[in-house]
Amino acid sequence: MALPQWVFPFGLLIFLTVGCSGRPFYPLPSKAGHENKQPLQTFRPYNIAHRGSNGEIPEETAAAYMRAIEEGADFIESDILSSKDGVLICFHDVTLDDTTDVAKHKHFANRKRTYEVQGVNVTGFFTVDFTLKELKSLRVNQRYPFRDQQYNGKFSIITFEEFIDIALDASRVVGIYPEIKNPVLINQHVKWPGGQKFEDKFVETLKKYGYQGSYLSKHWMKQPVFIQSFAPTSLVYISNLTDLPKILLIDDVTVPTQDTNQSFWEITSDPYLDFIKNYVVGIGPWKDTVVPVINNYLQEPTDLVARAHAHNLQAAFTISRSGHPWRITTKRVHLIYCMKSH
């Protein structure tokens, strides 16, 4: 069954409240039951909170996700990585350097490593070299200096299970949009009992919390979820483990797939789209591959979305990560036109 015609990231279709003083500090979920929850609205575009309300609160923290739900998010989105001891966590980068205070923890100074990540040597403090207890001792900061800095150092890294709890604890139905992040790196450095892989633990966690069913099925409507990944082999692999809907993420034209080393042109070709539609319900292309930008001017939309639709695939993508929706008004108009072309 096809996805709705429009799927936009949260923060692009709302206006953030000006001024953040007086915002509450958010505790983890109460686990209180909510009877007769307001259902997910499927007749309109989904609002997807990309890393939570990260324009005002540090990304992928409990507070950022709870704030996004307050602001009306239909789905909260997260990147799933692993700790050294195999606990799945919510964190975007494979290294901790840019968005935590790890550099202030002098007792971790000897943890800096250099690993190959997607064909490039990366040096930093990797999540896979820290236990969950050690990761919890760190505090998360804003990624960019133009974002609100007042909550820097207030919140810790959360686990995948805590992330799920936040969605399930909401007073209305809130879906989750987790990404299987850098599975090649994770499977190289983290080992689970019984020969399990990162993907096995990921799906096992979703099943533990009752996530099941194909898109718009009765079970799915109660606990909506889309599984996303830049790694095609991970999505094919988990297709044998769950019928939950999946999205193939597609990077910029210069970036090959992290697991199969296929080019952008190969994975967006008609034969490949015809193949991958057996495993996913849609693609998540990088915005510039949908509406190119040359010298800061938007160009005519490409045919990628139209070709995806022709293969019964839908498109969901992030337009801006700035936290400033007024900066992307023109892009939004072009993308609405592009998505309505089906």
Short mmCIF file of C-alpha atoms in Angstrom, two decimals:
data_model
loop_
_atom_site.label_atom_id
_atom_site.label_comp_id
_atom_site.label_asym_id
_atom_site.label_seq_id
_atom_site.Cartn_x
_atom_site.Cartn_y
_atom_site.Cartn_z
CA MET A 1 0.00 0.00 0.00
CA ALA A 2 1.38 3.38 -0.98
CA LEU A 3 2.56 5.98 1.51
CA PRO A 4 0.83 9.37 1.64
CA GLN A 5 1.86 11.65 -1.19
CA TRP A 6 3.66 14.10 1.09
CA VAL A 7 6.06 13.16 3.83
CA PHE A 8 7.93 16.09 5.32
CA PRO A 9 10.35 16.43 8.26
CA PHE A 10 8.98 18.03 11.35
CA GLY A 11 10.08 21.61 11.92
CA LEU A 12 9.46 22.56 8.30
CA LEU A 13 5.70 22.75 8.56
CA ILE A 14 5.48 24.50 11.92
CA PHE A 15 6.81 27.70 13.43
CA LEU A 16 8.96 27.31 16.50
CA THR A 17 8.00 29.32 19.54
CA VAL A 18 10.25 32.35 19.87
CA GLY A 19 12.31 32.37 23.04
CA CYS A 20 13.15 29.28 25.03
CA SER A 21 13.49 30.68 28.53
CA GLY A 22 11.31 28.89 31.00
CA ARG A 23 11.25 25.62 29.08
CA PRO A 24 10.82 22.70 31.47
CA PHE A 25 13.52 20.10 31.94
CA TYR A 26 12.05 16.86 30.65
CA PRO A 27 12.19 13.68 32.72
CA LEU A 28 12.14 10.29 31.05
CA PRO A 29 8.67 8.81 30.42
CA SER A 30 6.38 8.03 33.32
CA LYS A 31 5.17 4.79 31.72
CA ALA A 32 1.66 5.91 32.55
CA GLY A 33 -1.03 4.26 30.45
CA HIS A 34 -3.13 6.34 28.10
CA GLU A 35 -6.49 4.92 27.10
CA ASN A 36 -8.19 5.78 23.81
CA LYS A 37 -5.27 7.63 22.29
CA GLN A 38 -5.92 10.00 19.41
CA PRO A 39 -4.88 8.02 16.31
CA LEU A 40 -2.28 8.97 13.76
CA GLN A 41 -3.74 11.15 11.02
CA THR A 42 -2.99 9.48 7.70
CA PHE A 43 -4.95 11.81 5.41
CA ARG A 44 -2.26 14.53 5.43
CA PRO A 45 1.54 14.84 5.36
CA TYR A 46 3.35 13.32 8.32
CA ASN A 47 5.35 15.70 10.51
CA ILE A 48 8.63 13.91 11.23
CA ALA A 49 10.75 15.36 14.04
CA HIS A 50 14.26 14.90 12.66
CA ARG A 51 16.43 14.20 15.73
CA GLY A 52 13.69 15.79 17.81
CA SER A 53 13.14 19.52 18.18
CA ASN A 54 16.84 20.07 17.62
CA GLY A 55 16.60 23.74 16.67
CA GLU A 56 16.08 24.59 20.32
CA ILE A 57 17.18 21.56 22.38
CA PRO A 58 20.29 19.39 21.75
CA GLU A 59 19.53 16.68 19.21
CA GLU A 60 18.41 13.13 20.03
CA THR A 61 17.93 13.82 23.73
CA ALA A 62 14.82 12.93 25.69
CA ALA A 63 14.01 16.62 26.00
CA ALA A 64 14.27 17.21 22.24
CA TYR A 65 11.88 14.35 21.53
CA MET A 66 9.37 15.32 24.22
CA ARG A 67 9.43 18.89 23.01
CA ALA A 68 8.78 17.70 19.44
CA ILE A 69 5.77 15.71 20.60
CA GLU A 70 4.46 18.80 22.39
CA GLU A 71 4.83 20.70 19.13
CA GLY A 72 2.75 18.14 17.26
CA ALA A 73 5.17 15.67 15.70
CA ASP A 74 3.56 12.57 14.19
CA PHE A 75 6.87 10.69 14.23
CA ILE A 76 10.09 11.18 16.14
CA GLU A 77 13.24 10.29 14.18
CA SER A 78 16.49 8.91 15.54
CA ASP A 79 19.79 7.38 14.50
CA ILE A 80 20.55 4.10 16.24
CA LEU A 81 24.12 3.16 17.10
CA SER A 82 25.61 0.87 19.75
CA SER A 83 27.73 1.14 22.86
CA LYS A 84 30.77 -1.06 23.45
CA ASP A 85 28.68 -3.42 25.55
CA GLY A 86 26.02 -3.85 22.89
CA VAL A 87 23.31 -1.48 24.12
CA LEU A 88 21.56 0.36 21.30
CA ILE A 89 21.65 4.14 21.70
CA CYS A 90 20.26 7.23 19.99
CA PHE A 91 23.09 9.26 18.53
CA HIS A 92 23.80 10.64 15.06
CA ASP A 93 27.58 10.58 14.70
CA VAL A 94 29.73 7.50 15.11
CA THR A 95 32.06 9.76 17.11
CA LEU A 96 31.17 11.74 20.22
CA ASP A 97 33.35 14.75 19.52
CA ASP A 98 30.95 17.24 17.93
CA THR A 99 27.89 17.02 20.17
CA THR A 100 29.08 15.91 23.62
CA ASP A 101 31.48 17.12 26.29
CA VAL A 102 33.71 14.04 25.95
CA ALA A 103 36.83 16.22 25.54
CA LYS A 104 36.30 17.57 29.07
CA HIS A 105 36.51 14.06 30.53
CA LYS A 106 40.27 13.71 30.81
CA HIS A 107 40.02 10.10 31.97
CA PHE A 108 38.73 9.23 28.49
CA ALA A 109 41.65 10.90 26.68
CA ASN A 110 43.18 7.54 25.74
CA ARG A 111 39.99 6.37 24.01
CA LYS A 112 40.61 8.34 20.81
CA ARG A 113 40.88 5.99 17.84
CA THR A 114 41.11 6.04 14.06
CA TYR A 115 38.73 3.75 12.19
CA GLU A 116 37.70 3.46 8.58
CA VAL A 117 34.16 4.73 8.14
CA GLN A 118 32.63 4.43 4.68
CA GLY A 119 36.05 4.31 3.04
CA VAL A 120 37.49 7.27 4.96
CA ASN A 121 39.78 7.23 8.01
CA VAL A 122 38.02 9.03 10.86
CA THR A 123 39.68 9.94 14.16
CA GLY A 124 37.73 10.62 17.32
CA PHE A 125 35.97 9.17 20.33
CA PHE A 126 33.75 6.41 18.93
CA THR A 127 30.56 5.27 20.65
CA VAL A 128 31.66 1.65 20.15
CA ASP A 129 34.60 2.22 22.53
CA PHE A 130 32.43 3.35 25.48
CA THR A 131 30.11 1.30 27.66
CA LEU A 132 26.58 2.53 28.20
CA LYS A 133 27.50 3.65 31.74
CA GLU A 134 30.36 5.74 30.35
CA LEU A 135 28.19 7.20 27.60
CA LYS A 136 25.57 8.16 30.20
CA SER A 137 28.23 10.16 32.07
CA LEU A 138 28.57 12.51 29.08
CA ARG A 139 26.33 15.47 28.33
CA VAL A 140 24.99 16.51 24.95
CA ASN A 141 25.52 19.95 23.37
CA GLN A 142 24.07 21.75 20.37
CA ARG A 143 25.67 20.93 17.04
CA TYR A 144 25.64 24.47 15.64
CA PRO A 145 26.48 27.81 17.32
CA PHE A 146 23.43 29.58 15.82
CA ARG A 147 21.07 27.28 17.74
CA ASP A 148 19.89 27.93 21.28
CA GLN A 149 22.80 27.11 23.62
CA GLN A 150 21.02 27.33 26.97
CA TYR A 151 20.45 23.57 27.26
CA ASN A 152 24.03 22.53 26.55
CA GLY A 153 25.26 20.07 29.15
CA LYS A 154 21.78 19.46 30.60
CA PHE A 155 20.90 16.11 29.04
CA SER A 156 22.48 12.70 28.53
CA ILE A 157 22.53 10.24 25.65
CA ILE A 158 19.46 8.00 25.66
CA THR A 159 19.01 4.36 24.67
CA PHE A 160 16.85 3.05 21.84
CA GLU A 161 14.49 1.62 24.47
CA GLU A 162 14.17 4.98 26.22
CA PHE A 163 13.43 6.57 22.85
CA ILE A 164 10.65 4.03 22.27
CA ASP A 165 9.28 4.68 25.75
CA ILE A 166 8.99 8.39 24.95
CA ALA A 167 6.81 7.65 21.91
CA LEU A 168 4.68 5.05 23.68
CA ASP A 169 4.22 7.29 26.71
CA ALA A 170 2.69 10.10 24.65
CA SER A 171 -0.99 10.88 25.24
CA ARG A 172 -1.70 10.34 21.52
CA VAL A 173 -0.30 7.89 18.98
CA VAL A 174 3.24 8.98 18.07
CA GLY A 175 5.27 6.94 15.61
CA ILE A 176 9.00 6.32 15.54
CA TYR A 177 11.36 6.67 12.59
CA PRO A 178 14.64 4.96 13.61
CA GLU A 179 17.66 4.57 11.33
CA ILE A 180 19.97 1.57 11.29
CA LYS A 181 23.08 3.77 11.41
CA ASN A 182 26.47 2.70 10.04
CA PRO A 183 25.80 -1.05 10.38
CA VAL A 184 29.13 -1.98 8.76
CA LEU A 185 31.12 -0.16 11.46
CA ILE A 186 28.91 -1.39 14.28
CA ASN A 187 29.09 -5.03 13.22
CA GLN A 188 32.89 -4.76 12.92
CA HIS A 189 33.39 -3.48 16.46
CA VAL A 190 30.49 -4.79 18.56
CA LYS A 191 29.77 -8.48 19.08
CA TRP A 192 26.59 -9.93 20.56
CA PRO A 193 26.02 -13.42 22.01
CA GLY A 194 24.98 -16.18 19.67
CA GLY A 195 26.42 -14.49 16.62
CA GLN A 196 23.68 -11.89 16.48
CA LYS A 197 24.19 -8.83 14.31
CA PHE A 198 23.34 -5.18 14.87
CA GLU A 199 20.29 -5.62 12.65
CA ASP A 200 19.07 -8.57 14.75
CA LYS A 201 19.25 -6.51 17.96
CA PHE A 202 17.51 -3.60 16.25
CA VAL A 203 14.52 -5.70 15.16
CA GLU A 204 14.52 -7.63 18.44
CA THR A 205 14.09 -4.34 20.31
CA LEU A 206 11.16 -3.29 18.14
CA LYS A 207 9.46 -6.67 18.64
CA LYS A 208 10.04 -6.47 22.39
CA TYR A 209 7.91 -3.31 22.47
CA GLY A 210 5.18 -4.70 20.23
CA TYR A 211 6.03 -3.09 16.91
CA GLN A 212 4.68 -5.22 14.08
CA GLY A 213 2.65 -5.17 10.89
CA SER A 214 2.84 -3.77 7.40
CA TYR A 215 2.10 -0.15 6.59
CA LEU A 216 -1.42 0.94 7.69
CA SER A 217 -2.24 -2.48 9.13
CA LYS A 218 -4.20 -2.62 12.39
CA HIS A 219 -1.07 -3.34 14.43
CA TRP A 220 0.96 -0.68 12.64
CA MET A 221 -1.66 1.99 13.26
CA LYS A 222 -1.43 1.36 17.01
CA GLN A 223 2.37 1.70 17.03
CA PRO A 224 3.55 3.28 13.77
CA VAL A 225 7.17 2.89 12.68
CA PHE A 226 9.29 3.32 9.58
CA ILE A 227 12.74 1.68 9.54
CA GLN A 228 15.34 3.58 7.52
CA SER A 229 18.91 2.92 6.46
CA PHE A 230 21.55 3.96 3.93
CA ALA A 231 22.66 0.30 3.80
CA PRO A 232 20.62 -1.75 1.30
CA THR A 233 21.87 -5.08 2.63
CA SER A 234 20.58 -4.24 6.12
CA LEU A 235 17.10 -3.53 4.75
CA VAL A 236 17.09 -6.72 2.69
CA TYR A 237 18.31 -8.69 5.71
CA ILE A 238 15.65 -7.40 8.11
CA SER A 239 12.94 -8.02 5.53
CA ASN A 240 13.26 -11.65 6.61
CA LEU A 241 12.75 -10.61 10.24
CA THR A 242 9.84 -8.16 10.08
CA ASP A 243 7.21 -6.82 7.70
CA LEU A 244 7.41 -3.31 9.16
CA PRO A 245 7.75 -0.64 6.42
CA LYS A 246 11.28 0.30 5.41
CA ILE A 247 12.86 3.31 3.68
CA LEU A 248 16.09 3.21 1.65
CA LEU A 249 18.02 6.39 2.36
CA ILE A 250 19.98 7.81 -0.58
CA ASP A 251 22.91 10.17 -0.08
CA ASP A 252 24.29 12.85 -2.40
CA VAL A 253 25.42 11.97 -5.92
CA THR A 254 29.09 11.67 -4.88
CA VAL A 255 28.50 9.24 -1.99
CA PRO A 256 28.35 5.46 -2.64
CA THR A 257 26.37 3.07 -0.47
CA GLN A 258 28.27 2.26 2.70
CA ASP A 259 27.85 -1.51 2.46
CA THR A 260 27.72 -2.38 -1.25
CA ASN A 261 29.76 0.53 -2.65
CA GLN A 262 27.14 1.22 -5.29
CA SER A 263 26.95 4.65 -6.88
CA PHE A 264 24.05 7.06 -6.61
CA TRP A 265 23.32 6.49 -10.28
CA GLU A 266 23.13 2.73 -9.82
CA ILE A 267 20.76 2.76 -6.85
CA THR A 268 18.49 5.32 -8.48
CA SER A 269 18.35 3.50 -11.82
CA ASP A 270 15.05 2.01 -12.92
CA PRO A 271 16.30 -1.61 -12.67
CA TYR A 272 17.49 -1.02 -9.10
CA LEU A 273 14.28 0.70 -8.04
CA ASP A 274 12.42 -2.26 -9.49
CA PHE A 275 14.57 -4.55 -7.33
CA ILE A 276 14.50 -2.64 -4.07
CA LYS A 277 10.72 -2.13 -4.12
CA ASN A 278 10.47 -5.77 -3.03
CA TYR A 279 12.00 -4.78 0.30
CA VAL A 280 11.10 -1.14 0.96
CA VAL A 281 8.02 1.07 0.66
CA GLY A 282 9.95 4.19 -0.25
CA ILE A 283 13.22 6.02 -0.72
CA GLY A 284 14.69 8.87 1.33
CA PRO A 285 16.86 10.87 -1.10
CA TRP A 286 19.13 13.76 -0.17
CA LYS A 287 17.22 16.97 -0.92
CA ASP A 288 19.69 18.27 -3.52
CA THR A 289 19.08 15.19 -5.64
CA VAL A 290 15.40 16.13 -5.82
CA VAL A 291 15.74 19.91 -6.24
CA PRO A 292 19.33 20.76 -7.28
CA VAL A 293 20.99 23.98 -6.18
CA ILE A 294 23.49 25.86 -8.38
CA ASN A 295 25.12 29.04 -7.06
CA ASN A 296 22.45 29.21 -4.31
CA TYR A 297 19.64 29.12 -6.87
CA LEU A 298 17.09 26.33 -6.94
CA GLN A 299 16.83 24.47 -10.23
CA GLU A 300 13.98 22.50 -11.72
CA PRO A 301 13.15 19.29 -9.83
CA THR A 302 14.78 16.11 -11.12
CA ASP A 303 12.72 13.11 -12.19
CA LEU A 304 13.78 11.00 -9.19
CA VAL A 305 10.49 11.31 -7.27
CA ALA A 306 8.42 10.68 -10.40
CA ARG A 307 10.45 7.58 -11.22
CA ALA A 308 10.14 6.34 -7.65
CA HIS A 309 6.36 6.75 -7.90
CA ALA A 310 6.40 4.83 -11.19
CA HIS A 311 7.91 1.90 -9.28
CA ASN A 312 5.25 2.20 -6.54
CA LEU A 313 7.77 3.78 -4.17
CA GLN A 314 7.27 7.00 -2.25
CA ALA A 315 9.80 9.63 -1.24
CA ALA A 316 10.49 11.08 2.21
CA PHE A 317 13.34 13.48 2.81
CA THR A 318 14.86 16.14 5.02
CA ILE A 319 14.89 19.63 3.58
CA SER A 320 16.70 21.58 6.29
CA ARG A 321 18.43 20.86 9.55
CA SER A 322 18.87 24.48 10.56
CA GLY A 323 15.93 24.73 12.92
CA HIS A 324 14.84 27.89 11.06
CA PRO A 325 11.83 26.99 8.89
CA TRP A 326 11.53 30.49 7.46
CA ARG A 327 14.80 29.95 5.63
CA ILE A 328 13.43 27.24 3.35
CA THR A 329 10.11 28.69 2.19
CA THR A 330 11.07 28.58 -1.49
CA LYS A 331 12.43 25.06 -1.22
CA ARG A 332 9.25 23.96 0.46
CA VAL A 333 7.13 25.31 -2.41
CA HIS A 334 9.26 23.49 -4.98
CA LEU A 335 9.13 20.23 -3.02
CA ILE A 336 5.38 20.36 -2.57
CA TYR A 337 5.09 20.77 -6.34
CA CYS A 338 7.49 17.89 -6.87
CA MET A 339 5.67 15.54 -4.50
CA LYS A 340 2.26 16.38 -5.95
CA SER A 341 3.41 15.43 -9.44
CA HIS A 342 2.54 11.77 -8.88
#
